[in-house]
Coordinates of C-alpha atoms in Angstrom, one line a residue:
Chain A
M1 CA 8.8 -16.6 48.4
G2 CA 11.9 -16.9 50.0
T3 CA 14.1 -19.0 51.9
R4 CA 14.4 -16.1 54.6
N5 CA 10.5 -16.5 54.8
C6 CA 10.5 -20.0 54.8
E7 CA 9.8 -20.2 58.4
Q8 CA 13.0 -18.4 58.9
R9 CA 14.6 -21.8 58.3
T10 CA 17.7 -20.1 56.7
T11 CA 20.4 -17.9 59.0
D12 CA 22.3 -15.2 57.2
L13 CA 25.3 -17.2 57.4
K14 CA 23.5 -19.9 55.1
I15 CA 22.4 -17.0 52.7
D16 CA 25.7 -16.0 52.2
V17 CA 26.6 -19.9 51.5
Q18 CA 24.1 -19.8 48.6
K19 CA 25.2 -16.2 47.6
K20 CA 28.6 -17.6 47.0
L21 CA 27.8 -21.2 45.5
A22 CA 25.3 -19.3 43.0
T23 CA 27.9 -17.1 41.7
S24 CA 30.4 -20.0 41.6
W25 CA 28.2 -21.9 39.6
F26 CA 27.2 -19.2 37.2
L27 CA 31.2 -18.1 36.3
N28 CA 31.9 -22.0 35.6
L29 CA 28.8 -22.1 33.1
R30 CA 30.1 -18.8 31.8
D31 CA 33.5 -20.6 31.3
E32 CA 32.1 -24.2 29.9
I33 CA 29.9 -21.7 27.4
C34 CA 32.8 -19.7 26.4
T35 CA 35.3 -22.9 25.2
E36 CA 32.3 -24.6 23.7
F37 CA 31.5 -21.6 21.3
E38 CA 34.8 -20.9 20.9
Q39 CA 35.1 -24.5 19.3
L40 CA 31.9 -23.4 17.0
E41 CA 34.0 -21.0 15.6
K42 CA 37.1 -23.6 14.4
N43 CA 34.7 -26.2 13.6
I44 CA 32.5 -24.3 10.5
A45 CA 33.5 -26.1 7.3
L46 CA 32.8 -22.7 5.3
P47 CA 34.8 -19.9 6.7
K48 CA 32.2 -16.6 6.3
P49 CA 32.2 -13.9 6.3
T50 CA 35.7 -13.4 8.1
D51 CA 38.3 -15.7 8.0
A52 CA 39.6 -16.1 11.6
A53 CA 37.6 -18.1 14.1
G54 CA 36.5 -15.5 16.8
R55 CA 37.8 -15.6 20.2
F56 CA 36.1 -13.9 23.1
V57 CA 37.3 -10.7 24.9
R58 CA 36.8 -10.2 28.5
E59 CA 36.3 -7.1 30.7
T60 CA 35.4 -6.2 33.9
W61 CA 33.5 -3.5 35.0
K62 CA 32.9 -2.2 38.6
H63 CA 29.5 -0.4 39.4
K64 CA 29.5 3.2 38.5
D65 CA 27.9 4.6 41.5
Y66 CA 30.0 3.0 43.9
K67 CA 33.8 3.5 45.3
D68 CA 36.2 0.5 45.3
S69 CA 34.9 -2.8 45.0
E70 CA 31.5 -1.5 46.4
G71 CA 28.4 -2.2 44.3
G72 CA 29.5 -5.4 42.6
G73 CA 30.5 -5.6 39.6
G74 CA 30.8 -8.5 36.2
E75 CA 32.7 -9.7 33.3
I76 CA 31.8 -8.8 29.5
S77 CA 32.7 -11.9 27.3
I78 CA 32.3 -11.0 24.1
M79 CA 32.9 -13.0 20.6
R80 CA 33.0 -11.5 16.5
G81 CA 33.2 -14.7 14.7
R82 CA 32.0 -16.2 11.5
V83 CA 29.9 -18.5 13.2
F84 CA 29.0 -16.0 16.0
E85 CA 28.1 -12.6 14.3
K86 CA 28.6 -10.8 18.0
V87 CA 28.0 -13.5 21.3
G88 CA 28.2 -12.0 24.9
V89 CA 28.0 -13.7 27.9
N90 CA 27.8 -12.0 30.9
I91 CA 28.2 -12.6 34.5
S92 CA 27.5 -10.0 36.9
T93 CA 27.1 -9.6 40.8
V94 CA 25.4 -6.5 41.9
Y95 CA 24.4 -4.8 44.9
G96 CA 23.1 -1.7 47.1
E97 CA 19.7 0.2 47.8
L98 CA 16.5 0.3 45.0
S99 CA 15.2 3.4 44.6
P100 CA 12.1 4.2 46.5
D101 CA 9.8 3.9 43.6
F102 CA 11.4 0.3 42.5
C103 CA 10.9 -1.0 45.8
K104 CA 7.6 -1.6 45.1
Q105 CA 8.2 -3.7 42.5
I106 CA 10.5 -6.0 43.5
P107 CA 9.6 -8.5 45.9
G108 CA 10.7 -8.3 49.5
A109 CA 12.3 -4.8 49.0
D110 CA 8.8 -2.8 50.4
K111 CA 10.2 -2.4 53.3
N112 CA 14.0 -2.7 52.7
P113 CA 15.8 -1.3 50.0
H114 CA 18.9 -3.6 49.8
F115 CA 19.4 -6.3 47.5
W116 CA 21.8 -8.7 45.9
A117 CA 21.7 -10.2 42.4
S118 CA 23.6 -12.5 40.5
G119 CA 23.5 -14.2 37.3
I120 CA 24.7 -15.3 34.0
S121 CA 23.3 -13.9 30.6
V122 CA 23.8 -14.7 27.0
V123 CA 23.0 -12.8 23.8
A124 CA 24.2 -14.8 20.4
H125 CA 23.5 -13.1 17.4
M126 CA 24.7 -15.4 14.2
C127 CA 26.3 -14.5 10.9
S128 CA 24.1 -17.0 9.2
P129 CA 20.2 -16.3 9.0
L130 CA 19.1 -20.2 8.9
V131 CA 21.0 -20.6 12.9
P132 CA 18.7 -18.6 15.1
A133 CA 19.6 -16.4 17.6
V134 CA 19.7 -17.3 21.7
H135 CA 19.1 -15.8 24.8
M136 CA 20.1 -17.4 27.9
N137 CA 20.3 -16.4 31.4
T138 CA 19.7 -17.6 34.7
R139 CA 20.2 -15.3 38.6
F140 CA 19.7 -15.8 41.7
I141 CA 18.4 -12.4 43.5
V142 CA 18.0 -11.6 47.5
T143 CA 16.0 -8.7 49.1
Q144 CA 14.1 -10.1 52.3
K145 CA 13.0 -12.7 50.0
S146 CA 15.3 -15.1 47.8
W147 CA 14.9 -16.7 44.4
F148 CA 15.8 -17.8 41.4
G149 CA 14.7 -16.6 37.8
G150 CA 16.2 -17.5 34.6
G151 CA 15.3 -19.3 31.2
M152 CA 15.7 -19.4 27.6
D153 CA 14.3 -18.7 24.4
M154 CA 15.6 -19.1 20.7
T155 CA 14.7 -16.9 17.7
T156 CA 14.7 -18.8 14.2
F157 CA 14.3 -16.4 10.8
Y158 CA 12.4 -19.1 9.0
P159 CA 10.1 -21.9 10.3
D160 CA 12.7 -25.0 10.5
T161 CA 10.7 -27.6 12.7
E162 CA 13.8 -29.8 12.9
V163 CA 15.5 -27.0 15.0
E164 CA 12.4 -26.3 17.2
K165 CA 12.1 -29.8 18.4
A166 CA 16.0 -30.5 19.0
F167 CA 15.5 -27.1 21.0
H168 CA 11.8 -27.9 22.8
L169 CA 12.5 -31.2 23.6
P170 CA 15.1 -31.1 25.5
L171 CA 14.1 -28.0 27.4
K172 CA 11.0 -29.9 27.8
L173 CA 13.0 -32.8 29.7
C174 CA 14.9 -30.6 31.7
C175 CA 11.8 -29.4 33.1
E176 CA 10.2 -32.6 33.9
R177 CA 13.4 -33.7 35.6
H178 CA 12.5 -31.1 38.5
G179 CA 8.6 -30.8 38.3
T180 CA 5.9 -31.7 36.8
D181 CA 4.1 -28.8 36.0
Y182 CA 7.1 -27.2 35.5
H183 CA 7.6 -27.3 31.5
A184 CA 3.8 -26.2 31.0
R185 CA 3.9 -23.2 33.2
F186 CA 7.4 -22.2 32.3
S187 CA 6.9 -22.6 28.6
K188 CA 3.3 -20.5 28.8
W189 CA 5.4 -17.6 31.0
C190 CA 8.0 -17.5 27.8
D191 CA 5.1 -17.0 25.5
E192 CA 3.6 -14.5 27.2
Y193 CA 7.1 -12.8 28.4
F194 CA 8.4 -13.1 24.8
F195 CA 5.6 -10.7 23.3
L196 CA 5.4 -7.8 21.1
P197 CA 1.7 -6.4 21.5
H198 CA 2.4 -3.3 19.9
R199 CA 3.0 -5.9 16.6
N200 CA 1.0 -8.0 18.2
E201 CA 4.3 -10.9 17.6
P202 CA 6.0 -13.3 19.7
R203 CA 9.9 -12.2 19.4
G204 CA 10.5 -15.9 18.9
I205 CA 9.8 -19.8 18.8
G206 CA 9.5 -19.7 23.2
G207 CA 11.6 -21.6 25.4
I208 CA 11.0 -21.3 29.1
F209 CA 10.9 -18.4 31.7
Y210 CA 10.9 -18.7 35.3
D211 CA 10.4 -16.0 37.8
Y212 CA 10.2 -15.4 41.9
L213 CA 11.6 -19.7 42.0
D214 CA 11.9 -20.4 45.8
T215 CA 9.9 -23.8 46.6
C216 CA 11.5 -23.5 50.4
N217 CA 14.0 -26.0 48.9
W218 CA 17.0 -23.9 48.0
E219 CA 18.9 -27.1 47.0
K220 CA 16.1 -28.1 44.8
D221 CA 15.7 -24.5 43.2
F222 CA 19.6 -24.8 42.4
K223 CA 19.7 -27.8 41.2
F224 CA 16.9 -26.7 38.5
T225 CA 18.9 -23.7 37.7
Q226 CA 21.9 -25.8 37.2
D227 CA 20.1 -27.7 34.6
V228 CA 18.6 -24.9 32.6
G229 CA 22.1 -24.1 32.1
Q230 CA 23.3 -27.0 31.7
T231 CA 20.8 -27.7 29.4
F232 CA 21.7 -24.5 27.2
L233 CA 25.2 -26.0 26.6
D234 CA 23.8 -29.5 25.4
I235 CA 20.9 -28.0 23.1
F236 CA 22.7 -24.8 21.5
P237 CA 25.8 -26.0 20.2
K238 CA 23.9 -28.8 18.3
I239 CA 21.7 -26.4 16.7
V240 CA 24.5 -24.7 15.6
R241 CA 26.2 -27.5 14.1
M242 CA 22.6 -28.5 12.4
R243 CA 22.7 -25.4 10.2
M244 CA 26.1 -23.5 10.4
D245 CA 27.9 -24.9 7.3
V246 CA 24.5 -24.5 5.4
P247 CA 24.9 -21.5 2.3
W248 CA 22.7 -18.6 2.5
S249 CA 21.2 -16.0 0.2
A250 CA 21.6 -12.2 0.3
E251 CA 17.8 -12.2 0.2
Q252 CA 18.0 -14.2 3.6
R253 CA 20.6 -12.2 5.1
E254 CA 18.3 -8.8 4.6
H255 CA 15.1 -11.0 5.9
Q256 CA 17.5 -11.7 9.3
L257 CA 18.5 -8.1 9.6
I258 CA 15.0 -6.6 9.3
R259 CA 13.4 -9.5 11.9
R260 CA 16.3 -8.6 14.3
G261 CA 14.4 -5.5 14.8
R262 CA 11.8 -6.8 16.5
Y263 CA 14.5 -8.7 19.0
V264 CA 15.9 -4.7 19.9
E265 CA 12.2 -3.6 19.9
F266 CA 11.5 -6.1 22.9
N267 CA 14.3 -5.8 24.7
L268 CA 14.0 -1.8 24.9
L269 CA 10.3 -1.4 25.2
Y270 CA 9.7 -4.2 27.4
D271 CA 12.6 -6.5 28.9
R272 CA 12.6 -6.5 32.0
G273 CA 16.1 -7.5 32.4
T274 CA 17.1 -4.3 30.7
K275 CA 15.0 -2.2 32.9
F276 CA 16.4 -3.9 36.1
G277 CA 20.0 -3.3 34.5
L278 CA 19.5 0.6 33.8
R279 CA 17.7 1.4 36.8
T280 CA 19.6 -0.3 39.1
K281 CA 22.6 1.8 37.1
G282 CA 24.5 -1.1 36.0
N283 CA 27.1 -0.9 33.0
S284 CA 25.1 0.0 30.2
D285 CA 27.5 -1.9 27.9
A286 CA 27.1 -5.2 29.3
I287 CA 23.4 -4.8 29.1
L288 CA 23.0 -3.3 25.8
M289 CA 25.3 -6.1 24.7
S290 CA 22.0 -7.7 23.9
M291 CA 21.8 -5.6 21.0
P292 CA 21.9 -7.4 17.3
P293 CA 25.4 -6.0 15.6
E294 CA 23.6 -4.8 12.9
V295 CA 19.6 -4.1 12.6
K296 CA 17.6 -2.4 9.6
W297 CA 14.1 -1.1 9.8
P298 CA 14.0 -0.1 6.0
Chain B
M1 CA -3.8 24.9 31.3
G2 CA -6.4 24.4 28.3
T3 CA -8.6 27.0 26.6
R4 CA -11.4 25.0 28.9
N5 CA -10.1 26.2 31.3
C6 CA -9.6 29.7 30.8
E7 CA -12.5 31.1 32.1
Q8 CA -14.6 29.3 30.1
R9 CA -14.2 31.5 27.8
T10 CA -14.2 28.7 25.4
T11 CA -17.2 26.9 24.2
D12 CA -17.2 23.2 22.4
L13 CA -17.9 24.9 19.5
K14 CA -15.1 26.9 19.5
I15 CA -12.8 23.9 20.5
D16 CA -14.2 22.2 17.2
V17 CA -13.2 25.0 15.2
Q18 CA -9.7 25.0 16.8
K19 CA -9.5 21.2 16.4
K20 CA -10.4 21.4 12.4
L21 CA -7.6 24.3 12.2
A22 CA -4.9 22.9 13.7
T23 CA -5.6 19.9 11.3
S24 CA -5.6 21.6 8.1
W25 CA -2.6 23.0 9.0
F26 CA -0.6 20.0 9.9
L27 CA -1.8 18.2 6.9
N28 CA -0.7 21.5 4.3
L29 CA 2.7 21.6 6.1
R30 CA 3.1 17.7 5.5
D31 CA 2.3 18.6 1.9
E32 CA 5.2 21.7 1.4
I33 CA 7.8 19.4 3.6
C34 CA 7.3 16.6 1.0
T35 CA 7.1 18.8 -1.6
E36 CA 10.9 20.3 -0.5
F37 CA 12.3 17.0 0.3
E38 CA 11.4 15.7 -3.2
Q39 CA 13.0 18.9 -4.9
L40 CA 16.4 17.9 -2.8
E41 CA 16.7 14.2 -4.1
K42 CA 16.2 16.1 -7.6
N43 CA 19.1 19.1 -6.6
I44 CA 22.0 16.1 -5.3
A45 CA 25.1 16.6 -7.5
L46 CA 26.8 13.5 -6.6
P47 CA 23.7 10.9 -6.9
K48 CA 24.6 7.9 -4.4
P49 CA 23.9 5.6 -3.3
T50 CA 20.8 4.7 -5.8
D51 CA 20.5 6.6 -8.9
A52 CA 16.8 7.5 -9.1
A53 CA 15.8 10.3 -7.1
G54 CA 13.3 9.1 -4.0
R55 CA 9.7 10.1 -4.4
F56 CA 7.0 9.7 -1.3
V57 CA 4.6 7.4 -0.9
R58 CA 1.8 7.6 0.8
E59 CA -0.5 5.2 2.9
T60 CA -3.7 5.5 5.4
W61 CA -4.3 3.6 8.0
K62 CA -7.3 3.5 10.5
H63 CA -7.1 3.3 14.3
K64 CA -7.3 -0.8 15.1
D65 CA -9.2 -1.0 17.5
Y66 CA -12.0 1.0 16.3
K67 CA -14.7 0.6 13.4
D68 CA -15.3 2.6 10.5
S69 CA -13.7 5.5 10.9
E70 CA -14.2 5.7 14.7
G71 CA -10.9 6.3 16.5
G72 CA -9.2 8.3 14.0
G73 CA -6.1 7.5 11.9
G74 CA -3.6 8.8 10.3
E75 CA -1.3 8.9 7.0
I76 CA 2.4 7.6 6.4
S77 CA 4.2 9.6 3.7
I78 CA 7.9 7.8 3.6
M79 CA 10.4 8.7 0.8
R80 CA 13.7 6.5 0.9
G81 CA 16.0 8.1 -2.2
R82 CA 19.7 9.0 -2.9
V83 CA 19.7 12.2 -0.2
F84 CA 17.2 10.6 2.6
E85 CA 18.0 7.2 3.3
K86 CA 14.5 6.7 4.9
V87 CA 12.1 10.0 6.1
G88 CA 8.5 9.4 6.8
V89 CA 6.5 12.5 7.5
N90 CA 3.0 11.4 9.2
I91 CA -0.2 13.1 10.0
S92 CA -2.7 11.7 12.3
T93 CA -5.9 12.3 14.6
V94 CA -6.7 10.3 17.0
Y95 CA -9.4 10.3 19.6
G96 CA -10.9 7.9 22.0
E97 CA -10.2 7.3 25.8
L98 CA -7.3 6.7 27.6
S99 CA -7.0 3.6 30.1
P100 CA -6.9 4.4 33.5
D101 CA -3.6 4.1 34.7
F102 CA -2.3 6.3 31.3
C103 CA -5.6 8.9 32.4
K104 CA -3.1 9.6 35.8
Q105 CA -0.4 10.9 33.5
I106 CA -2.1 13.2 31.4
P107 CA -3.3 16.2 32.0
G108 CA -7.2 16.9 32.3
A109 CA -7.7 13.3 32.2
D110 CA -8.0 12.7 35.5
K111 CA -12.0 12.8 35.4
N112 CA -12.8 11.9 32.1
P113 CA -10.8 9.6 29.9
H114 CA -11.4 11.5 26.0
F115 CA -8.7 12.6 24.2
W116 CA -8.5 14.0 20.7
A117 CA -4.6 14.1 19.4
S118 CA -3.9 15.7 16.1
G119 CA 0.1 16.7 15.1
I120 CA 2.7 15.9 12.7
S121 CA 5.8 14.2 12.8
V122 CA 8.7 14.1 10.7
V123 CA 12.2 12.1 11.1
A124 CA 14.7 12.3 8.8
H125 CA 17.4 9.6 8.6
M126 CA 20.0 10.5 5.6
C127 CA 22.4 8.6 3.8
S128 CA 25.3 11.0 4.0
P129 CA 26.9 10.9 7.5
L130 CA 27.6 14.4 6.8
V131 CA 24.0 15.5 6.7
P132 CA 22.3 15.4 10.3
A133 CA 19.3 13.3 11.3
V134 CA 16.0 15.7 12.1
H135 CA 13.0 15.4 14.2
M136 CA 10.6 18.0 14.2
N137 CA 7.0 17.3 15.4
T138 CA 4.0 19.9 16.6
R139 CA 0.7 18.1 17.7
F140 CA -2.4 19.7 19.4
I141 CA -4.2 17.8 22.1
V142 CA -7.4 17.9 23.8
T143 CA -8.6 16.4 26.6
Q144 CA -10.9 18.6 29.4
K145 CA -7.8 20.7 28.9
S146 CA -5.9 21.4 25.6
W147 CA -2.6 22.7 24.2
F148 CA 0.1 22.3 21.9
G149 CA 3.6 20.5 21.9
G150 CA 6.1 20.2 19.7
G151 CA 9.2 21.4 18.8
M152 CA 12.5 20.1 16.8
D153 CA 16.1 18.8 17.2
M154 CA 19.5 17.7 15.3
T155 CA 21.4 15.1 15.4
T156 CA 24.9 15.5 14.0
F157 CA 27.3 13.1 13.6
Y158 CA 30.4 14.9 13.4
P159 CA 30.8 18.6 15.1
D160 CA 30.3 20.9 12.6
T161 CA 29.4 24.5 13.7
E162 CA 28.1 26.0 10.5
V163 CA 25.3 24.0 10.9
E164 CA 25.1 24.5 14.3
K165 CA 24.7 28.1 13.6
A166 CA 22.3 27.3 10.5
F167 CA 20.4 25.5 12.7
H168 CA 19.8 27.6 15.9
L169 CA 20.2 30.8 15.4
P170 CA 17.0 30.8 13.3
L171 CA 15.1 28.6 15.8
K172 CA 15.7 31.3 18.6
L173 CA 14.9 34.1 16.3
C174 CA 11.6 32.3 15.7
C175 CA 10.8 31.5 19.5
E176 CA 12.0 35.4 20.2
R177 CA 9.2 36.4 17.5
H178 CA 6.7 34.7 20.6
G179 CA 7.9 34.8 23.5
T180 CA 10.9 36.4 25.5
D181 CA 11.3 33.5 27.5
Y182 CA 10.6 31.3 24.9
H183 CA 14.0 30.2 23.3
A184 CA 15.7 30.0 26.9
R185 CA 13.0 27.8 28.1
F186 CA 12.0 25.3 25.3
S187 CA 15.8 24.9 24.5
K188 CA 16.3 23.8 27.7
W189 CA 13.6 21.5 28.2
C190 CA 15.3 20.3 24.3
D191 CA 18.4 19.2 26.3
E192 CA 16.6 17.6 29.3
Y193 CA 14.0 16.0 27.2
F194 CA 17.0 14.0 24.4
F195 CA 19.0 12.8 27.0
L196 CA 20.5 9.1 27.6
P197 CA 20.8 8.3 31.1
H198 CA 21.6 5.3 30.2
R199 CA 24.6 6.9 28.5
N200 CA 25.4 10.1 29.9
E201 CA 24.8 11.4 26.6
P202 CA 22.8 14.4 24.7
R203 CA 21.0 12.5 21.7
G204 CA 21.8 15.2 19.4
I205 CA 23.0 18.9 19.2
G206 CA 19.7 20.2 20.9
G207 CA 16.6 22.2 19.3
I208 CA 13.6 23.2 21.1
F209 CA 11.2 21.0 22.8
Y210 CA 7.9 23.0 24.3
D211 CA 4.6 20.5 25.8
Y212 CA 1.4 21.5 27.6
L213 CA 1.7 25.1 25.7
D214 CA -1.8 26.7 26.5
T215 CA -1.1 30.9 27.2
C216 CA -5.4 31.3 27.5
N217 CA -4.6 32.5 24.1
W218 CA -5.5 30.3 21.6
E219 CA -4.4 31.9 18.5
K220 CA -0.8 33.0 19.9
D221 CA -0.2 29.6 20.9
F222 CA -1.0 28.3 17.1
K223 CA 0.6 31.1 15.6
F224 CA 3.8 30.0 17.3
T225 CA 3.3 26.4 16.7
Q226 CA 2.4 27.2 13.0
D227 CA 6.1 29.4 13.0
V228 CA 8.0 26.1 14.8
G229 CA 7.1 24.5 11.3
Q230 CA 7.3 27.3 9.1
T231 CA 11.0 27.5 10.5
F232 CA 11.3 23.5 10.2
L233 CA 10.7 24.3 6.5
D234 CA 13.1 27.0 6.0
I235 CA 16.1 25.6 8.5
F236 CA 16.5 22.1 7.5
P237 CA 16.5 21.8 3.4
K238 CA 19.2 24.6 3.9
I239 CA 21.1 22.6 5.7
V240 CA 20.9 19.4 3.6
R241 CA 22.0 21.7 0.6
M242 CA 24.9 23.0 3.0
R243 CA 26.6 19.1 3.2
M244 CA 24.9 16.5 0.8
D245 CA 27.3 17.1 -2.1
V246 CA 30.2 16.0 0.1
P247 CA 31.8 12.9 -0.3
W248 CA 31.6 10.8 2.7
S249 CA 34.3 7.6 3.9
A250 CA 33.2 4.2 4.7
E251 CA 34.7 4.9 8.0
Q252 CA 32.3 7.9 8.7
R253 CA 29.3 6.0 7.6
E254 CA 30.4 2.9 10.3
H255 CA 30.4 5.8 13.0
Q256 CA 26.6 7.1 11.5
L257 CA 25.3 3.3 11.9
I258 CA 26.5 3.6 15.4
R259 CA 25.5 6.6 16.6
R260 CA 21.8 5.6 15.5
G261 CA 22.3 3.2 18.3
R262 CA 21.6 6.1 20.1
Y263 CA 18.6 7.2 18.4
V264 CA 17.0 4.1 18.7
E265 CA 17.8 3.2 22.3
F266 CA 16.2 7.1 23.0
N267 CA 13.2 6.0 21.6
L268 CA 12.2 3.1 22.7
L269 CA 13.7 3.4 25.9
Y270 CA 12.1 7.1 26.9
D271 CA 10.7 8.6 24.1
R272 CA 7.1 9.8 25.4
G273 CA 5.6 10.0 21.6
T274 CA 6.4 6.5 21.0
K275 CA 5.0 5.5 24.5
F276 CA 1.7 8.0 24.2
G277 CA 1.6 5.8 20.4
L278 CA 2.1 2.8 21.6
R279 CA -0.3 2.6 24.5
T280 CA -3.2 4.1 22.7
K281 CA -2.7 1.4 20.6
G282 CA -2.0 3.8 17.1
N283 CA -0.4 2.3 14.2
S284 CA 2.7 0.6 14.9
D285 CA 4.2 1.0 11.6
A286 CA 3.9 4.6 11.7
I287 CA 5.4 5.1 15.2
L288 CA 8.6 3.1 14.9
M289 CA 8.6 5.1 11.1
S290 CA 11.2 6.7 13.3
M291 CA 13.4 4.2 13.5
P292 CA 16.8 4.7 11.3
P293 CA 16.6 2.2 8.0
E294 CA 20.5 0.9 9.0
V295 CA 21.7 0.5 12.7
K296 CA 25.0 -1.2 14.4
W297 CA 25.6 -2.1 17.8
P298 CA 29.3 -3.5 16.7

């Protein structure tokens, strides 16, 4: 794992270029996603529960344990609207030293605690219980090794084979464009990762999850990660359009609020992104942006 | 720590008697708390938000990984009413073998994985944002050592010096009846324990928290634990009566729902009772009964 381990073919100069390319792509993707999501807010046929179309509000943050620009920071884009009850699109680039016990858990950090991490994270909780919640994240991480990670997964509140097909099929095609075994491996990983052992329940309907991706061909791995982002942009707005104009009942809404509790349980009990963020003293507002706007444990 | 370590003065027979006495006390306390809380439901002057007074519903559960009565189980008593939006009073007695990595973290389990744990746990989320949420728990745990643990803490949604005084003063007196340093130690422990590092915020207004209590005088330690339970029964209904008839605004209710998010974050990210329960494969409904009925992360 890690291009710097691939027979030292990569110099620090190359790593700097890779960091810039990855960071710049995450930023572009953020802009495209926000534009697309704002468009959905304008397109809904039956405006509810608020009249005005939502708009993204942007806020920058600096890593709180460092002075000035040291340690990095990020930008939270959040929108509360009539299609998206709450959606956060975060980009961040953070760097520093991992705590000694955390070093043991992160590849390439056992002898040198320095890390650099950049990524984009999207979590959308929708007004309608008939529109699935979605999560997408891609990241590039550099320690003494370097790798890509990410994926996307969806949570429907009612079985919906049409929506499931519209999600899984393009995702499978995306994977197959980059590696014959990618879809099998990454969809299995997703099912295993987004699982609540204490409930013996999956969090959602699956998707793909990958981590520590380093084939010793950085351009190839980056292209895959870019394709994952692009595929998300192709898939999710289509699915939203498929269901956003369908009326729902109070009972369905209640069911959605209860099922969102599982989402909270997963993110706080198990999610490694949440743990990584909180342990590296990331911005807690950005990290906990993933929390649903309203939840019930009746 | 652990009477069985106190110069071997306690035989296994004595431990069995102690287990029975503790279990029986937890059960009696449960009955008293439920009776008292149902009385509050009847006494409210301004019925809201539902008309009927709440009544406790009781459900027993068996430890899911064991056959028949092996492994133990518990009883969940839950009430949803017009004073108590959701209150759970759980008693449980569980036993079995701790997983190898968990053995290292539990006193007296490093050489022998067997454990036995009995206790009562109360979590009340109130309809009114002017009435504090409360948590009380006491437990008796036996490995190769044995000890009591427990405490109580309160979460107000607005500063309320009268309520705070009615909580902290009797709790201080209770502690002082059993040990001159108990209040100083256990209130400090509470402040340190119920703290959210990622928010740099305390969860509530404090109280007491104690664990690993074994003075080599079991009767004394048990009396303290009984007094903690009795003090809870004296304090909390009085505080509820002080505020339950005061009308509140929609804005105050919204504030309560948002603040409840901190409660969820604490319980799922940090609470050792939650972790212990989920890792020893306890009943997830009983463990997550502590979740507030409605929460917002706007």
